[in-house]
Amino acid sequence: MNTDSKIIVAIDGYSSTGKSTMAKWLASEVGYRYIDSGAMYRAVTLYALRGGIIGKDKALDMIRLVKELPSINIDFRRDDSGQLTILNGENVEREIRMMEVSSHVSIIAAVPEVRHRLVAMQRALGDEGGIVMDGRDIGTTVFPAASLKIFVTSSPEVRADRRYKELIEKGEKVTYEDVLANVIERDRIDETRKESPLRKADDALLIDNSFMTRDEQNSWLLTRFNEALQS
Ligand code: CDP
């Protein structure tokens, strides 16, 4: 038993399953650092949209993207509102959550060069343990030896409903149908891409939270964390 050392917790799963909420809650509960790997893919997507590397028609200028990758720096900072994503020195936390970015992110995340760069950054961030990271490939590719791996799922309709309410609250003009279509399309691209497709690691614990309350989910997670710490 080694309860002194800090473990790595990998939380993967489908879009809008509440992975980030789970991961943030666990990190703050146990005093670990939380890293949102999706925010990094979103930041690269925002960079590409702003610079016209990816057009609104989804056409991608791969040569420019790969050429400009080394000059895309992503960092995280904290303030009273929580974690902020910093793209080349600018706080882009709000902008990367917008529908425009969600609609293009899976295309950017399928580019092997993007993945290689971001996976290297993610490994460097989690080097010493004491981290909860959420994403799509954390338990399979980024930290295949993580002590605790969770895979989160829930029905597309439940996920679209949650995301729709979030976006409306932020003042975005979207329809439920658009959000559902985006959830389904992102699942499809994430699951079928060649490089690190979204899949449950064999040793990941599965949780379907379609009908779980936040408290039930948190207590399930904390129990799994304590078990991982003891083993
Ligand atoms: O919060 P949500 O589930 O909508 O997505 P996210 O975690 O912000 O991730 C946005 C997108 O980034 C996903 O749809 C994936 O295409 C990509 N992603 C990835 O490929 N690998 C990761 N480790 C994290 C995100």
CSV table of C-alpha atoms in Angstrom, one decimal, residues 30-227:
chain,number,residue,atom,x,y,z
A,30,VAL,CA,-8.2,15.3,-3.3
A,31,GLY,CA,-5.9,18.3,-3.9
A,32,TYR,CA,-4.6,17.3,-7.4
A,33,ARG,CA,-4.1,19.4,-10.5
A,34,TYR,CA,-6.8,19.2,-13.1
A,35,ILE,CA,-5.9,19.3,-16.8
A,36,ASP,CA,-8.5,19.7,-19.5
A,37,SER,CA,-6.9,18.1,-22.6
A,38,GLY,CA,-9.9,19.0,-24.8
A,39,ALA,CA,-9.2,22.7,-24.1
A,40,MET,CA,-5.9,22.2,-25.8
A,41,TYR,CA,-7.5,20.8,-29.0
A,42,ARG,CA,-10.0,23.6,-28.8
A,43,ALA,CA,-7.3,26.2,-28.5
A,44,VAL,CA,-5.5,24.9,-31.6
A,45,THR,CA,-8.9,24.9,-33.4
A,46,LEU,CA,-9.5,28.5,-32.4
A,47,TYR,CA,-6.0,29.5,-33.7
A,48,ALA,CA,-6.7,27.7,-37.0
A,49,LEU,CA,-10.1,29.4,-37.4
A,50,ARG,CA,-8.8,32.9,-36.6
A,51,GLY,CA,-5.9,32.5,-39.1
A,52,GLY,CA,-8.1,31.0,-41.8
A,53,ILE,CA,-6.1,27.7,-41.6
A,54,ILE,CA,-9.5,26.0,-41.3
A,55,GLY,CA,-12.4,27.6,-43.3
A,56,LYS,CA,-16.0,27.8,-42.2
A,57,ASP,CA,-16.6,25.2,-44.9
A,58,LYS,CA,-14.2,22.9,-42.9
A,59,ALA,CA,-11.5,22.9,-45.6
A,60,LEU,CA,-8.2,22.5,-43.8
A,61,ASP,CA,-4.8,23.9,-44.9
A,62,MET,CA,-2.8,21.1,-43.5
A,63,ILE,CA,0.6,22.4,-44.7
A,64,ARG,CA,0.1,25.8,-42.9
A,65,LEU,CA,-1.3,24.0,-39.8
A,66,VAL,CA,1.8,21.8,-39.5
A,67,LYS,CA,4.1,24.7,-40.3
A,68,GLU,CA,2.6,27.0,-37.6
A,69,LEU,CA,2.2,24.3,-34.9
A,70,PRO,CA,5.5,25.1,-33.2
A,71,SER,CA,4.3,28.7,-32.7
A,72,ILE,CA,1.1,27.7,-30.9
A,73,ASN,CA,1.7,27.8,-27.2
A,74,ILE,CA,-1.0,26.7,-24.8
A,75,ASP,CA,-0.9,27.2,-21.1
A,76,PHE,CA,-3.3,27.0,-18.1
A,77,ARG,CA,-3.8,29.6,-15.4
A,78,ARG,CA,-6.2,29.8,-12.5
A,79,ASP,CA,-8.3,32.7,-11.3
A,80,ASP,CA,-11.4,33.0,-9.1
A,81,SER,CA,-13.7,31.6,-11.8
A,82,GLY,CA,-11.6,28.5,-12.2
A,83,GLN,CA,-9.1,27.3,-14.8
A,84,LEU,CA,-8.3,29.5,-17.8
A,85,THR,CA,-6.9,28.3,-21.1
A,86,ILE,CA,-4.2,30.6,-22.4
A,87,LEU,CA,-3.4,30.7,-26.2
A,88,ASN,CA,-0.1,32.5,-27.0
A,89,GLY,CA,-0.6,34.7,-23.9
A,90,GLU,CA,-4.3,35.4,-24.4
A,91,ASN,CA,-7.1,34.1,-22.2
A,92,VAL,CA,-9.4,32.2,-24.6
A,93,GLU,CA,-11.3,30.2,-22.1
A,94,ARG,CA,-14.7,31.6,-23.1
A,95,GLU,CA,-14.1,31.6,-26.9
A,96,ILE,CA,-12.9,28.0,-27.1
A,97,ARG,CA,-16.3,26.8,-25.7
A,98,MET,CA,-18.3,28.3,-28.4
A,99,MET,CA,-20.2,26.3,-31.0
A,100,GLU,CA,-18.0,27.5,-33.8
A,101,VAL,CA,-15.0,25.8,-32.2
A,102,SER,CA,-17.0,22.7,-31.2
A,103,SER,CA,-18.0,22.3,-34.9
A,104,HIS,CA,-14.4,22.2,-36.1
A,105,VAL,CA,-12.4,20.7,-33.3
A,106,SER,CA,-12.7,17.0,-34.2
A,107,ILE,CA,-11.2,17.7,-37.6
A,108,ILE,CA,-8.2,19.4,-36.0
A,109,ALA,CA,-7.9,16.6,-33.4
A,110,ALA,CA,-7.6,14.0,-36.1
A,111,VAL,CA,-4.4,15.5,-37.4
A,112,PRO,CA,-1.5,13.3,-36.3
A,113,GLU,CA,1.0,16.2,-35.9
A,114,VAL,CA,-1.4,18.1,-33.7
A,115,ARG,CA,-1.9,15.0,-31.5
A,116,HIS,CA,1.8,14.3,-31.2
A,117,ARG,CA,2.5,17.9,-30.0
A,118,LEU,CA,-0.4,18.0,-27.6
A,119,VAL,CA,0.3,14.5,-26.2
A,120,ALA,CA,3.9,15.5,-25.5
A,121,MET,CA,2.7,18.6,-23.6
A,122,GLN,CA,0.1,16.5,-21.7
A,123,ARG,CA,2.7,14.0,-20.6
A,124,ALA,CA,5.0,16.8,-19.4
A,125,LEU,CA,2.2,18.3,-17.4
A,126,GLY,CA,1.4,15.0,-15.7
A,127,ASP,CA,5.0,13.8,-15.2
A,128,GLU,CA,5.0,13.7,-11.4
A,129,GLY,CA,1.5,12.4,-10.8
A,130,GLY,CA,-1.0,14.2,-8.6
A,131,ILE,CA,-3.1,15.0,-11.7
A,132,VAL,CA,-6.6,14.4,-13.0
A,133,MET,CA,-6.7,14.7,-16.8
A,134,ASP,CA,-9.8,14.3,-19.0
A,135,GLY,CA,-10.1,13.7,-22.7
A,136,ARG,CA,-10.5,11.0,-25.3
A,137,ASP,CA,-7.2,9.1,-25.2
A,138,ILE,CA,-5.7,9.8,-21.8
A,139,GLY,CA,-6.0,6.2,-20.6
A,140,THR,CA,-5.1,4.7,-23.9
A,141,THR,CA,-2.3,6.9,-25.3
A,142,VAL,CA,-1.2,9.7,-23.0
A,143,PHE,CA,-1.0,7.8,-19.7
A,144,PRO,CA,-1.5,4.1,-20.5
A,145,ALA,CA,0.0,3.2,-17.1
A,146,ALA,CA,-2.4,5.5,-15.1
A,147,SER,CA,-3.4,4.0,-11.8
A,148,LEU,CA,-7.1,4.9,-12.3
A,149,LYS,CA,-8.8,5.0,-15.6
A,150,ILE,CA,-12.5,6.0,-16.0
A,151,PHE,CA,-14.5,5.9,-19.2
A,152,VAL,CA,-17.7,8.0,-19.1
A,153,THR,CA,-20.7,7.6,-21.3
A,154,SER,CA,-24.4,8.6,-21.5
A,155,SER,CA,-27.0,8.7,-24.2
A,156,PRO,CA,-26.6,11.2,-27.0
A,157,GLU,CA,-29.9,12.9,-26.2
A,158,VAL,CA,-29.0,13.4,-22.5
A,159,ARG,CA,-25.6,14.8,-23.5
A,160,ALA,CA,-27.1,17.1,-26.1
A,161,ASP,CA,-29.7,18.4,-23.6
A,162,ARG,CA,-27.0,19.2,-21.1
A,163,ARG,CA,-24.8,21.0,-23.7
A,164,TYR,CA,-27.8,22.8,-25.1
A,165,LYS,CA,-28.7,24.2,-21.7
A,166,GLU,CA,-25.1,25.3,-21.1
A,167,LEU,CA,-24.8,27.1,-24.4
A,168,ILE,CA,-28.2,28.9,-24.0
A,169,GLU,CA,-27.1,30.0,-20.5
A,170,LYS,CA,-24.0,31.6,-22.1
A,171,GLY,CA,-26.3,33.4,-24.6
A,172,GLU,CA,-25.4,31.4,-27.7
A,173,LYS,CA,-28.1,31.1,-30.3
A,174,VAL,CA,-28.3,27.4,-31.0
A,175,THR,CA,-31.0,24.8,-31.4
A,176,TYR,CA,-31.2,21.5,-29.6
A,177,GLU,CA,-31.2,19.8,-33.0
A,178,ASP,CA,-27.9,21.5,-34.0
A,179,VAL,CA,-26.3,20.5,-30.7
A,180,LEU,CA,-27.5,16.9,-31.0
A,181,ALA,CA,-26.1,16.7,-34.5
A,182,ASN,CA,-22.7,18.1,-33.3
A,183,VAL,CA,-22.6,15.6,-30.4
A,184,ILE,CA,-23.3,12.7,-32.8
A,185,GLU,CA,-20.9,13.9,-35.5
A,186,ARG,CA,-18.0,14.5,-33.0
A,187,ASP,CA,-18.5,11.0,-31.6
A,188,ARG,CA,-18.3,9.6,-35.1
A,189,ILE,CA,-15.1,11.5,-36.0
A,190,ASP,CA,-13.5,10.8,-32.6
A,191,GLU,CA,-14.2,7.1,-32.8
A,192,THR,CA,-13.2,6.5,-36.4
A,193,ARG,CA,-10.0,8.6,-36.7
A,194,LYS,CA,-6.8,6.6,-37.3
A,195,GLU,CA,-4.7,8.3,-34.7
A,196,SER,CA,-5.7,7.5,-31.1
A,197,PRO,CA,-9.4,6.9,-31.7
A,198,LEU,CA,-11.8,7.3,-28.8
A,199,ARG,CA,-12.1,3.9,-27.2
A,200,LYS,CA,-12.3,2.5,-23.7
A,201,ALA,CA,-9.0,1.2,-22.4
A,202,ASP,CA,-9.4,-2.5,-21.4
A,203,ASP,CA,-8.6,-1.7,-17.8
A,204,ALA,CA,-10.8,1.5,-17.6
A,205,LEU,CA,-13.9,1.4,-15.3
A,206,LEU,CA,-17.1,2.2,-17.2
A,207,ILE,CA,-19.7,4.6,-15.9
A,208,ASP,CA,-22.9,5.5,-17.6
A,209,ASN,CA,-24.2,8.6,-15.9
A,210,SER,CA,-27.4,9.2,-17.9
A,211,PHE,CA,-29.5,8.7,-14.9
A,212,MET,CA,-27.1,9.4,-12.0
A,213,THR,CA,-27.2,12.5,-9.8
A,214,ARG,CA,-24.1,14.5,-9.4
A,215,ASP,CA,-23.8,13.3,-5.8
A,216,GLU,CA,-24.1,9.6,-6.8
A,217,GLN,CA,-21.5,10.1,-9.5
A,218,ASN,CA,-19.0,11.9,-7.1
A,219,SER,CA,-19.3,9.3,-4.4
A,220,TRP,CA,-18.7,6.5,-7.0
A,221,LEU,CA,-15.7,8.4,-8.3
A,222,LEU,CA,-14.2,9.0,-4.8
A,223,THR,CA,-14.6,5.3,-3.9
A,224,ARG,CA,-12.8,4.3,-7.1
A,225,PHE,CA,-10.0,6.8,-6.3
A,226,ASN,CA,-9.5,5.5,-2.8
A,227,GLU,CA,-9.4,2.0,-4.1
